[in-house]
Amino acid sequence: MKFFPHYVISGFSNMYLIADDESGEAALIDPGYFDEELLRLIESNGLRVTAVLVTHAHQSHINGIKTIKRIYDADIYAFRDKILTFPALSVRDGDRLHVGKLEVETIETPGHSRDSLCYRIGELLFTGDTLTAGLTGTAAHDQAHHLLLSSIKKRILTLPDATLIFPGHGPPTRLCIERTDNVILNERCPRARSSSAFF
Amino acid sequence: MIFSIPFLCPHALEPADDFRYTYRMITPSVCAAQGCGRSAVWNSTFCAGHLPDPASYYSDLKTRLAAGDVFEAVHLAGLELDGFNFSGKEFRCCDWSGAVFTDCSFNGAKLHLVFMDRGRFTHCLFEGAKIKWSVLAEAEITDCAFVNADVFRCNLNAAYLFNSPFRNATLYSTRFIGARFVKSLFINCNLLRTHFEFADISDVRFENSNTQEAFFDRERIEE
């Protein structure tokens, strides 16, 4: 599998390119931005974007879709059936989709937002804003925070320790590290307020 | 919302061409020793603890590292590396978790997506090193020096740093959440969007570094 993390300065967010070596099919995860340089990277590697995976529809994670759709005929996968003005293929917990021969598992993790998803590809887990290194995502209110923690504990912490986590903001991490050192999961810190809507 | 524009941070404006090709994410295979379950190390089917001939392996490893400049999926988890020279070399998508580095030089090295969680670094040099998208969470870093180093989007959460100064270093978007610092210095450093929440910074001296642009508590809205 080919893999490329990219920092999107406009939203201080991460987007990821994953690609199947054999078929050249690629997916972009949380494309907060898309520019000529990324296009050059994709094309120079002989890849073509066939899928966009959206962890949640906050602006800093989807703004690049408009440009992507002008260039590639890519399917958008998300919890919602519409992202920006584009129809999306609505996915739910446990759904499996394919990017070439890469199998992507969808995990519902509401809390940071109602539509939050994580995507798991082998040992890699793309968590959006649900879980980041040392912290969790923000939540709009107490109930959302409890839902977020419940999502993480039931759907993420049950995965293997060696799982590599690539969040929507900040550096990567490993699940065993978050299990012991995440300050929110280990209740060393109250939740931070969120400026984003839950719904 | 108005975002500060990180003019001081070259990484944010770094062109994608800096990465000559996309990385090949290869996770380590499992040690062939029955019931082990640990990651096998580079060029072996065994983990660090089950190498049939460790002396020969380390000797061969030194030779192989000396012979190349760019390495991908070079997994060194759990190994004990004494006096190895990684200077000027580039490593991508590597698992070095739990490895012990003593008197090693990483001067001018490029480490991208290198997982060094729970590693131990003693008397190591990182002058001019570029460490990006890497993990040093729970690492013990003792008597090391990060001079003119770029540490971008890295995870040093819960790390322990003893007498390991950062001078003229860029630490843009790096996290030291819950880290513990003893005899630590940040001099002339770029701390834009650097996270220090819940870190023990009682023995840290910040000089001429933009601490007002770092995060020390969670009252500010997250990025």
Short mmCIF file of C-alpha atoms in Angstrom, two decimals:
data_model
loop_
_atom_site.label_atom_id
_atom_site.label_comp_id
_atom_site.label_asym_id
_atom_site.label_seq_id
_atom_site.Cartn_x
_atom_site.Cartn_y
_atom_site.Cartn_z
CA MET A 1 0.00 0.00 0.00
CA LYS A 2 1.25 3.46 -0.82
CA PHE A 3 0.65 6.08 1.80
CA PHE A 4 1.21 9.81 1.99
CA PRO A 5 0.23 12.15 4.81
CA HIS A 6 -0.26 15.79 3.91
CA TYR A 7 -0.67 18.79 6.15
CA VAL A 8 -3.39 21.24 5.16
CA ILE A 9 -2.40 24.61 6.49
CA SER A 10 -5.72 26.34 5.86
CA GLY A 11 -7.47 24.18 8.44
CA PHE A 12 -4.43 22.94 10.35
CA SER A 13 -5.68 19.51 9.43
CA ASN A 14 -4.33 16.29 7.97
CA MET A 15 -5.33 14.61 4.77
CA TYR A 16 -4.08 11.24 3.69
CA LEU A 17 -3.55 9.56 0.37
CA ILE A 18 -3.68 5.78 0.31
CA ALA A 19 -3.25 3.74 -2.83
CA ASP A 20 -3.27 0.16 -3.97
CA ASP A 21 0.11 -0.67 -5.51
CA GLU A 22 -1.28 -3.07 -8.07
CA SER A 23 -4.26 -1.26 -9.50
CA GLY A 24 -3.11 2.33 -8.96
CA GLU A 25 -6.44 3.18 -7.39
CA ALA A 26 -6.16 5.75 -4.66
CA ALA A 27 -8.34 7.29 -2.01
CA LEU A 28 -8.06 10.62 -0.29
CA ILE A 29 -9.09 10.75 3.33
CA ASP A 30 -10.39 14.08 4.63
CA PRO A 31 -9.22 16.27 1.74
CA GLY A 32 -9.28 19.68 3.37
CA TYR A 33 -7.50 21.11 0.37
CA PHE A 34 -6.36 19.95 -3.04
CA ASP A 35 -3.74 21.75 -5.08
CA GLU A 36 -1.50 21.37 -8.08
CA GLU A 37 1.32 19.90 -6.08
CA LEU A 38 -0.82 17.11 -4.73
CA LEU A 39 -2.13 16.50 -8.20
CA ARG A 40 1.45 16.24 -9.45
CA LEU A 41 2.28 13.78 -6.68
CA ILE A 42 -0.69 11.60 -7.56
CA GLU A 43 -0.07 11.68 -11.29
CA SER A 44 3.69 11.15 -11.05
CA ASN A 45 3.05 7.99 -9.06
CA GLY A 46 0.67 6.71 -11.72
CA LEU A 47 -2.28 6.83 -9.36
CA ARG A 48 -5.88 7.82 -9.93
CA VAL A 49 -8.25 8.90 -7.21
CA THR A 50 -11.34 6.73 -7.20
CA ALA A 51 -12.61 7.42 -3.71
CA VAL A 52 -12.84 10.16 -1.15
CA LEU A 53 -13.34 9.02 2.41
CA VAL A 54 -14.83 11.60 4.74
CA THR A 55 -14.55 11.05 8.48
CA HIS A 56 -16.90 13.93 9.21
CA ALA A 57 -18.22 16.92 7.30
CA HIS A 58 -16.47 19.75 9.08
CA GLN A 59 -15.07 22.30 6.65
CA SER A 60 -11.38 21.72 7.26
CA HIS A 61 -11.78 18.11 6.17
CA ILE A 62 -13.87 18.48 3.03
CA ASN A 63 -13.01 21.75 1.33
CA GLY A 64 -10.80 20.06 -1.24
CA ILE A 65 -13.61 17.94 -2.62
CA LYS A 66 -14.80 20.60 -5.03
CA THR A 67 -11.45 20.59 -6.81
CA ILE A 68 -11.07 16.82 -6.67
CA LYS A 69 -14.44 16.29 -8.33
CA ARG A 70 -13.40 18.52 -11.23
CA ILE A 71 -10.49 16.24 -11.96
CA TYR A 72 -11.45 12.76 -10.85
CA ASP A 73 -14.66 10.85 -11.04
CA ALA A 74 -14.29 9.72 -7.45
CA ASP A 75 -16.98 8.31 -5.20
CA ILE A 76 -17.45 10.12 -1.92
CA TYR A 77 -18.01 7.93 1.12
CA ALA A 78 -19.39 9.48 4.29
CA PHE A 79 -22.02 9.04 6.96
CA ARG A 80 -24.21 11.60 5.21
CA ASP A 81 -25.58 11.15 1.71
CA LYS A 82 -24.48 14.59 0.63
CA ILE A 83 -21.20 16.39 1.18
CA LEU A 84 -21.09 20.04 0.11
CA THR A 85 -23.23 19.88 -3.05
CA PHE A 86 -22.12 16.41 -4.07
CA PRO A 87 -23.99 13.18 -3.54
CA ALA A 88 -22.15 10.76 -1.28
CA LEU A 89 -22.39 7.05 -0.70
CA SER A 90 -23.66 6.77 2.84
CA VAL A 91 -21.73 4.22 4.89
CA ARG A 92 -22.47 2.76 8.26
CA ASP A 93 -20.74 0.82 10.97
CA GLY A 94 -19.18 -2.37 9.69
CA ASP A 95 -19.48 -1.53 6.01
CA ARG A 96 -16.53 -2.57 3.91
CA LEU A 97 -15.49 -0.82 0.76
CA HIS A 98 -12.58 -1.35 -1.57
CA VAL A 99 -9.93 0.86 -3.06
CA GLY A 100 -8.43 -1.51 -5.57
CA LYS A 101 -7.53 -4.50 -3.42
CA LEU A 102 -7.36 -2.48 -0.22
CA GLU A 103 -10.24 -3.22 2.08
CA VAL A 104 -11.56 -0.33 4.14
CA GLU A 105 -13.71 -0.94 7.17
CA THR A 106 -16.06 1.77 8.39
CA ILE A 107 -16.47 2.37 12.13
CA GLU A 108 -19.13 4.73 13.45
CA THR A 109 -17.82 6.90 16.28
CA PRO A 110 -20.31 9.69 16.96
CA GLY A 111 -19.48 12.30 19.56
CA HIS A 112 -17.28 14.98 18.06
CA SER A 113 -20.02 15.18 15.47
CA ARG A 114 -23.07 13.09 14.79
CA ASP A 115 -21.61 11.91 11.49
CA SER A 116 -18.13 10.96 12.70
CA LEU A 117 -16.58 7.87 11.23
CA CYS A 118 -13.24 6.14 11.45
CA TYR A 119 -11.76 4.14 8.59
CA ARG A 120 -9.61 1.11 9.21
CA ILE A 121 -7.26 -0.32 6.60
CA GLY A 122 -5.31 -3.22 7.99
CA GLU A 123 -3.28 -1.89 10.91
CA LEU A 124 -3.96 1.74 10.02
CA LEU A 125 -6.84 3.62 11.58
CA PHE A 126 -7.92 7.04 10.35
CA THR A 127 -9.79 8.64 13.21
CA GLY A 128 -10.71 12.11 11.98
CA ASP A 129 -11.33 14.26 15.04
CA THR A 130 -12.59 11.42 17.22
CA LEU A 131 -9.20 10.58 18.68
CA THR A 132 -5.92 12.46 18.34
CA ALA A 133 -2.53 11.99 19.94
CA GLY A 134 -2.94 12.59 23.65
CA LEU A 135 -6.42 14.09 23.35
CA THR A 136 -9.85 13.38 22.02
CA GLY A 137 -11.88 15.55 19.73
CA THR A 138 -13.91 18.38 21.14
CA ALA A 139 -17.60 17.99 21.85
CA ALA A 140 -20.44 20.49 21.70
CA HIS A 141 -21.97 19.53 25.04
CA ASP A 142 -21.69 17.03 27.85
CA GLN A 143 -23.89 14.42 26.23
CA ALA A 144 -21.85 14.55 23.06
CA HIS A 145 -18.69 14.18 25.11
CA HIS A 146 -20.04 11.08 26.82
CA LEU A 147 -21.04 9.70 23.46
CA LEU A 148 -17.55 10.42 22.13
CA LEU A 149 -15.89 8.60 25.01
CA SER A 150 -18.25 5.70 24.64
CA SER A 151 -17.51 5.49 20.92
CA ILE A 152 -13.80 5.42 21.56
CA LYS A 153 -13.97 2.86 24.34
CA LYS A 154 -16.30 0.50 22.51
CA ARG A 155 -15.06 0.81 18.96
CA ILE A 156 -11.43 1.94 19.03
CA LEU A 157 -9.87 0.71 22.27
CA THR A 158 -11.03 -2.81 21.42
CA LEU A 159 -8.69 -2.87 18.42
CA PRO A 160 -5.17 -4.35 18.59
CA ASP A 161 -2.54 -2.40 20.55
CA ALA A 162 -0.26 -2.12 17.54
CA THR A 163 -2.86 -0.21 15.52
CA LEU A 164 -1.34 2.93 14.05
CA ILE A 165 -3.59 5.96 14.39
CA PHE A 166 -3.64 8.78 11.86
CA PRO A 167 -5.90 11.54 13.12
CA GLY A 168 -7.48 14.51 11.40
CA HIS A 169 -5.30 16.90 13.40
CA GLY A 170 -1.85 16.51 14.90
CA PRO A 171 0.75 13.78 14.70
CA PRO A 172 0.21 10.05 14.37
CA THR A 173 0.16 7.75 17.36
CA ARG A 174 -0.27 4.13 18.34
CA LEU A 175 -3.29 2.70 20.10
CA CYS A 176 -1.32 1.26 23.02
CA ILE A 177 0.09 4.73 23.70
CA GLU A 178 -3.37 6.31 23.76
CA ARG A 179 -4.64 3.59 26.05
CA THR A 180 -2.16 4.60 28.74
CA ASP A 181 -1.36 8.24 28.05
CA ASN A 182 -4.36 9.94 26.53
CA VAL A 183 -5.19 12.61 29.10
CA ILE A 184 -8.91 12.62 28.39
CA LEU A 185 -9.44 8.89 28.17
CA ASN A 186 -7.55 8.57 31.43
CA GLU A 187 -9.67 11.36 32.93
CA ARG A 188 -6.83 13.70 33.70
CA CYS A 189 -8.55 16.52 31.87
CA PRO A 190 -12.11 17.76 31.42
CA ARG A 191 -13.42 18.10 27.91
CA ALA A 192 -12.65 21.19 25.88
CA ARG A 193 -15.44 23.14 24.33
CA SER A 194 -16.11 22.87 20.65
CA SER A 195 -16.95 25.61 18.24
CA SER A 196 -18.34 23.12 15.74
CA ALA A 197 -21.89 21.93 15.60
CA PHE A 198 -22.64 18.42 16.73
CA PHE A 199 -25.32 17.91 14.13
CA MET B 1 -12.00 32.91 12.98
CA ILE B 2 -8.64 34.42 12.23
CA PHE B 3 -5.77 31.98 12.06
CA SER B 4 -2.22 33.07 12.64
CA ILE B 5 -0.18 32.58 9.51
CA PRO B 6 2.94 30.60 10.29
CA PHE B 7 5.45 32.54 8.27
CA LEU B 8 8.14 31.16 10.49
CA CYS B 9 7.25 27.63 9.62
CA PRO B 10 8.58 26.37 6.32
CA HIS B 11 6.85 23.04 6.65
CA ALA B 12 3.38 24.45 6.31
CA LEU B 13 4.30 25.72 2.89
CA GLU B 14 6.40 22.72 2.00
CA PRO B 15 5.67 21.52 -1.49
CA ALA B 16 4.61 17.93 -1.99
CA ASP B 17 7.61 17.49 -4.29
CA ASP B 18 9.80 17.34 -1.23
CA PHE B 19 8.62 13.77 -0.94
CA ARG B 20 9.92 12.23 -4.09
CA TYR B 21 7.38 9.49 -4.00
CA THR B 22 4.66 8.25 -1.75
CA TYR B 23 5.75 6.00 1.04
CA ARG B 24 5.13 2.33 0.99
CA MET B 25 3.58 1.54 4.33
CA ILE B 26 4.87 -1.85 5.26
CA THR B 27 4.14 -3.00 8.74
CA PRO B 28 6.55 -5.49 10.27
CA SER B 29 5.93 -9.20 10.11
CA VAL B 30 5.64 -11.25 13.27
CA CYS B 31 8.61 -13.00 14.84
CA ALA B 32 8.97 -16.60 13.71
CA ALA B 33 9.68 -17.84 17.24
CA GLN B 34 6.73 -19.86 18.42
CA GLY B 35 4.28 -17.87 20.53
CA CYS B 36 6.36 -14.68 20.39
CA GLY B 37 4.08 -12.19 18.68
CA ARG B 38 6.65 -9.36 18.59
CA SER B 39 7.65 -7.59 15.42
CA ALA B 40 10.43 -9.09 13.37
CA VAL B 41 13.37 -6.82 12.70
CA TRP B 42 14.76 -5.76 9.37
CA ASN B 43 16.25 -8.53 7.30
CA SER B 44 15.29 -11.19 9.77
CA THR B 45 12.31 -13.35 10.56
CA PHE B 46 12.97 -12.93 14.27
CA CYS B 47 12.41 -10.15 16.75
CA ALA B 48 15.25 -8.47 18.63
CA GLY B 49 14.90 -10.91 21.49
CA HIS B 50 15.07 -14.07 19.38
CA LEU B 51 17.87 -13.31 16.97
CA PRO B 52 19.86 -16.53 16.57
CA ASP B 53 23.19 -14.69 16.23
CA PRO B 54 22.85 -11.13 17.58
CA ALA B 55 26.50 -10.17 17.12
CA SER B 56 26.42 -11.15 13.49
CA TYR B 57 23.11 -9.40 12.98
CA TYR B 58 24.35 -6.10 14.43
CA SER B 59 27.52 -6.26 12.40
CA ASP B 60 25.55 -6.92 9.23
CA LEU B 61 23.12 -4.13 10.14
CA LYS B 62 25.93 -1.60 10.42
CA THR B 63 27.24 -2.61 7.03
CA ARG B 64 23.85 -2.38 5.38
CA LEU B 65 23.11 1.03 6.89
CA ALA B 66 26.48 2.35 5.79
CA ALA B 67 25.83 1.22 2.23
CA GLY B 68 22.65 3.19 1.59
CA ASP B 69 21.14 6.63 1.97
CA VAL B 70 17.39 6.13 1.82
CA PHE B 71 15.69 3.36 3.73
CA GLU B 72 12.07 2.37 3.86
CA ALA B 73 10.43 -0.12 6.23
CA VAL B 74 13.67 -0.69 8.13
CA HIS B 75 12.20 -2.09 11.31
CA LEU B 76 14.50 -2.02 14.33
CA ALA B 77 12.00 -2.54 17.15
CA GLY B 78 13.62 -3.62 20.40
CA LEU B 79 17.19 -3.58 19.11
CA GLU B 80 20.04 -2.09 21.14
CA LEU B 81 22.13 0.12 18.93
CA ASP B 82 25.37 1.46 20.30
CA GLY B 83 27.43 3.93 18.31
CA PHE B 84 25.44 3.63 15.11
CA ASN B 85 25.72 6.41 12.58
CA PHE B 86 22.44 7.46 10.99
CA SER B 87 23.79 10.85 9.91
CA GLY B 88 22.50 12.21 6.66
CA LYS B 89 20.35 9.19 6.00
CA GLU B 90 16.66 9.12 5.31
CA PHE B 91 14.26 6.68 6.93
CA ARG B 92 10.59 6.29 6.02
CA CYS B 93 7.79 4.20 7.48
CA CYS B 94 9.91 2.40 10.05
CA ASP B 95 9.03 0.71 13.31
CA TRP B 96 11.72 1.44 15.90
CA SER B 97 9.49 1.07 18.93
CA GLY B 98 11.29 0.11 22.11
CA ALA B 99 14.71 0.35 20.47
CA VAL B 100 17.65 1.61 22.53
CA PHE B 101 20.01 4.08 20.89
CA THR B 102 23.22 4.99 22.72
CA ASP B 103 25.86 7.35 21.36
CA CYS B 104 24.17 7.41 17.98
CA SER B 105 24.30 10.26 15.52
CA PHE B 106 21.21 11.41 13.68
CA ASN B 107 22.83 14.63 12.48
CA GLY B 108 21.20 15.72 9.27
CA ALA B 109 19.04 12.61 9.20
CA LYS B 110 15.51 12.65 7.85
CA LEU B 111 12.99 10.58 9.72
CA HIS B 112 9.49 10.46 8.21
CA LEU B 113 6.79 8.32 9.74
CA VAL B 114 9.22 6.57 12.05
CA PHE B 115 7.59 5.07 15.11
CA MET B 116 10.05 5.33 18.00
CA ASP B 117 7.54 5.05 20.82
CA ARG B 118 8.98 3.75 24.09
CA GLY B 119 12.47 4.09 22.64
CA ARG B 120 15.49 5.13 24.68
CA PHE B 121 17.95 7.67 23.38
CA THR B 122 21.10 8.40 25.36
CA HIS B 123 23.90 10.73 24.24
CA CYS B 124 22.45 10.99 20.75
CA LEU B 125 22.86 13.93 18.42
CA PHE B 126 20.08 15.33 16.27
CA GLU B 127 21.76 18.38 14.83
CA GLY B 128 20.04 19.48 11.67
CA ALA B 129 17.77 16.46 11.78
CA LYS B 130 14.38 16.62 10.11
CA ILE B 131 11.88 14.51 12.00
CA LYS B 132 8.36 14.59 10.63
CA TRP B 133 5.12 12.76 11.29
CA SER B 134 7.01 10.55 13.73
CA VAL B 135 6.26 9.16 17.16
CA LEU B 136 8.49 9.37 20.23
CA ALA B 137 5.70 8.97 22.74
CA GLU B 138 6.87 7.54 26.07
CA ALA B 139 10.46 7.74 24.84
CA GLU B 140 13.30 8.44 27.28
CA ILE B 141 15.61 11.05 25.85
CA THR B 142 18.71 11.68 27.95
CA ASP B 143 21.66 13.94 27.23
CA CYS B 144 20.67 14.39 23.61
CA ALA B 145 20.82 17.61 21.63
CA PHE B 146 18.37 18.97 19.09
CA VAL B 147 20.21 21.86 17.49
CA ASN B 148 18.79 23.35 14.31
CA ALA B 149 16.42 20.41 14.19
CA ASP B 150 13.03 20.40 12.53
CA VAL B 151 10.56 18.38 14.56
CA PHE B 152 7.31 18.74 12.68
CA ARG B 153 3.97 17.14 13.50
CA CYS B 154 5.60 14.69 15.90
CA ASN B 155 4.23 12.94 18.94
CA LEU B 156 6.36 13.21 22.08
CA ASN B 157 3.47 12.75 24.46
CA ALA B 158 4.45 11.32 27.84
CA ALA B 159 8.11 11.40 26.84
CA TYR B 160 10.81 11.97 29.44
CA LEU B 161 13.48 14.44 28.42
CA PHE B 162 16.52 14.93 30.61
CA ASN B 163 19.17 17.49 29.81
CA SER B 164 18.23 17.46 26.12
CA PRO B 165 18.10 21.02 24.85
CA PHE B 166 16.33 22.31 21.77
CA ARG B 167 18.26 25.17 20.18
CA ASN B 168 17.17 26.96 17.02
CA ALA B 169 14.70 24.17 16.53
CA THR B 170 11.33 24.22 14.87
CA LEU B 171 8.69 22.29 16.78
CA TYR B 172 5.68 23.29 14.72
CA SER B 173 2.57 21.31 15.59
CA THR B 174 4.50 18.83 17.74
CA ARG B 175 2.92 17.47 20.91
CA PHE B 176 4.55 17.10 24.32
CA ILE B 177 1.29 16.40 26.14
CA GLY B 178 1.98 14.89 29.53
CA ALA B 179 5.73 14.95 28.91
CA ARG B 180 8.22 15.38 31.71
CA PHE B 181 11.19 17.67 31.35
CA VAL B 182 14.23 17.84 33.59
CA LYS B 183 16.98 20.40 32.96
CA SER B 184 15.40 21.31 29.64
CA LEU B 185 15.89 24.29 27.39
CA PHE B 186 14.05 25.71 24.44
CA ILE B 187 16.22 28.50 23.03
CA ASN B 188 15.37 30.38 19.83
CA CYS B 189 12.75 27.81 19.02
CA ASN B 190 9.61 28.05 16.94
CA LEU B 191 6.84 26.74 19.16
CA LEU B 192 3.95 27.64 16.89
CA ARG B 193 1.09 25.25 17.63
CA THR B 194 3.30 23.13 19.89
CA HIS B 195 1.36 21.38 22.63
CA PHE B 196 2.53 21.23 26.25
CA GLU B 197 -0.75 20.46 28.01
CA PHE B 198 -0.29 18.51 31.23
CA ALA B 199 3.46 18.50 30.73
CA ASP B 200 5.71 19.02 33.72
CA ILE B 201 7.57 22.12 32.65
CA SER B 202 8.74 23.21 36.07
CA ASP B 203 12.35 22.59 35.09
CA VAL B 204 12.10 24.05 31.58
CA ARG B 205 13.63 27.31 30.49
CA PHE B 206 12.15 29.02 27.45
CA GLU B 207 14.31 31.73 25.92
CA ASN B 208 13.53 33.76 22.86
CA SER B 209 10.87 31.27 21.82
CA ASN B 210 7.30 32.11 20.88
CA THR B 211 5.59 30.47 23.85
CA GLN B 212 2.50 32.66 23.32
CA GLU B 213 1.78 30.62 20.19
CA ALA B 214 2.09 27.27 21.93
CA PHE B 215 -0.65 25.48 23.82
CA PHE B 216 -0.27 25.04 27.54
CA ASP B 217 -3.87 24.49 28.56
CA ARG B 218 -7.08 23.29 27.00
CA GLU B 219 -9.06 26.46 27.47
CA ARG B 220 -8.19 27.57 23.97
CA ILE B 221 -10.19 26.06 21.18
CA GLU B 222 -8.44 23.10 19.62
CA GLU B 223 -7.08 23.25 16.13
#
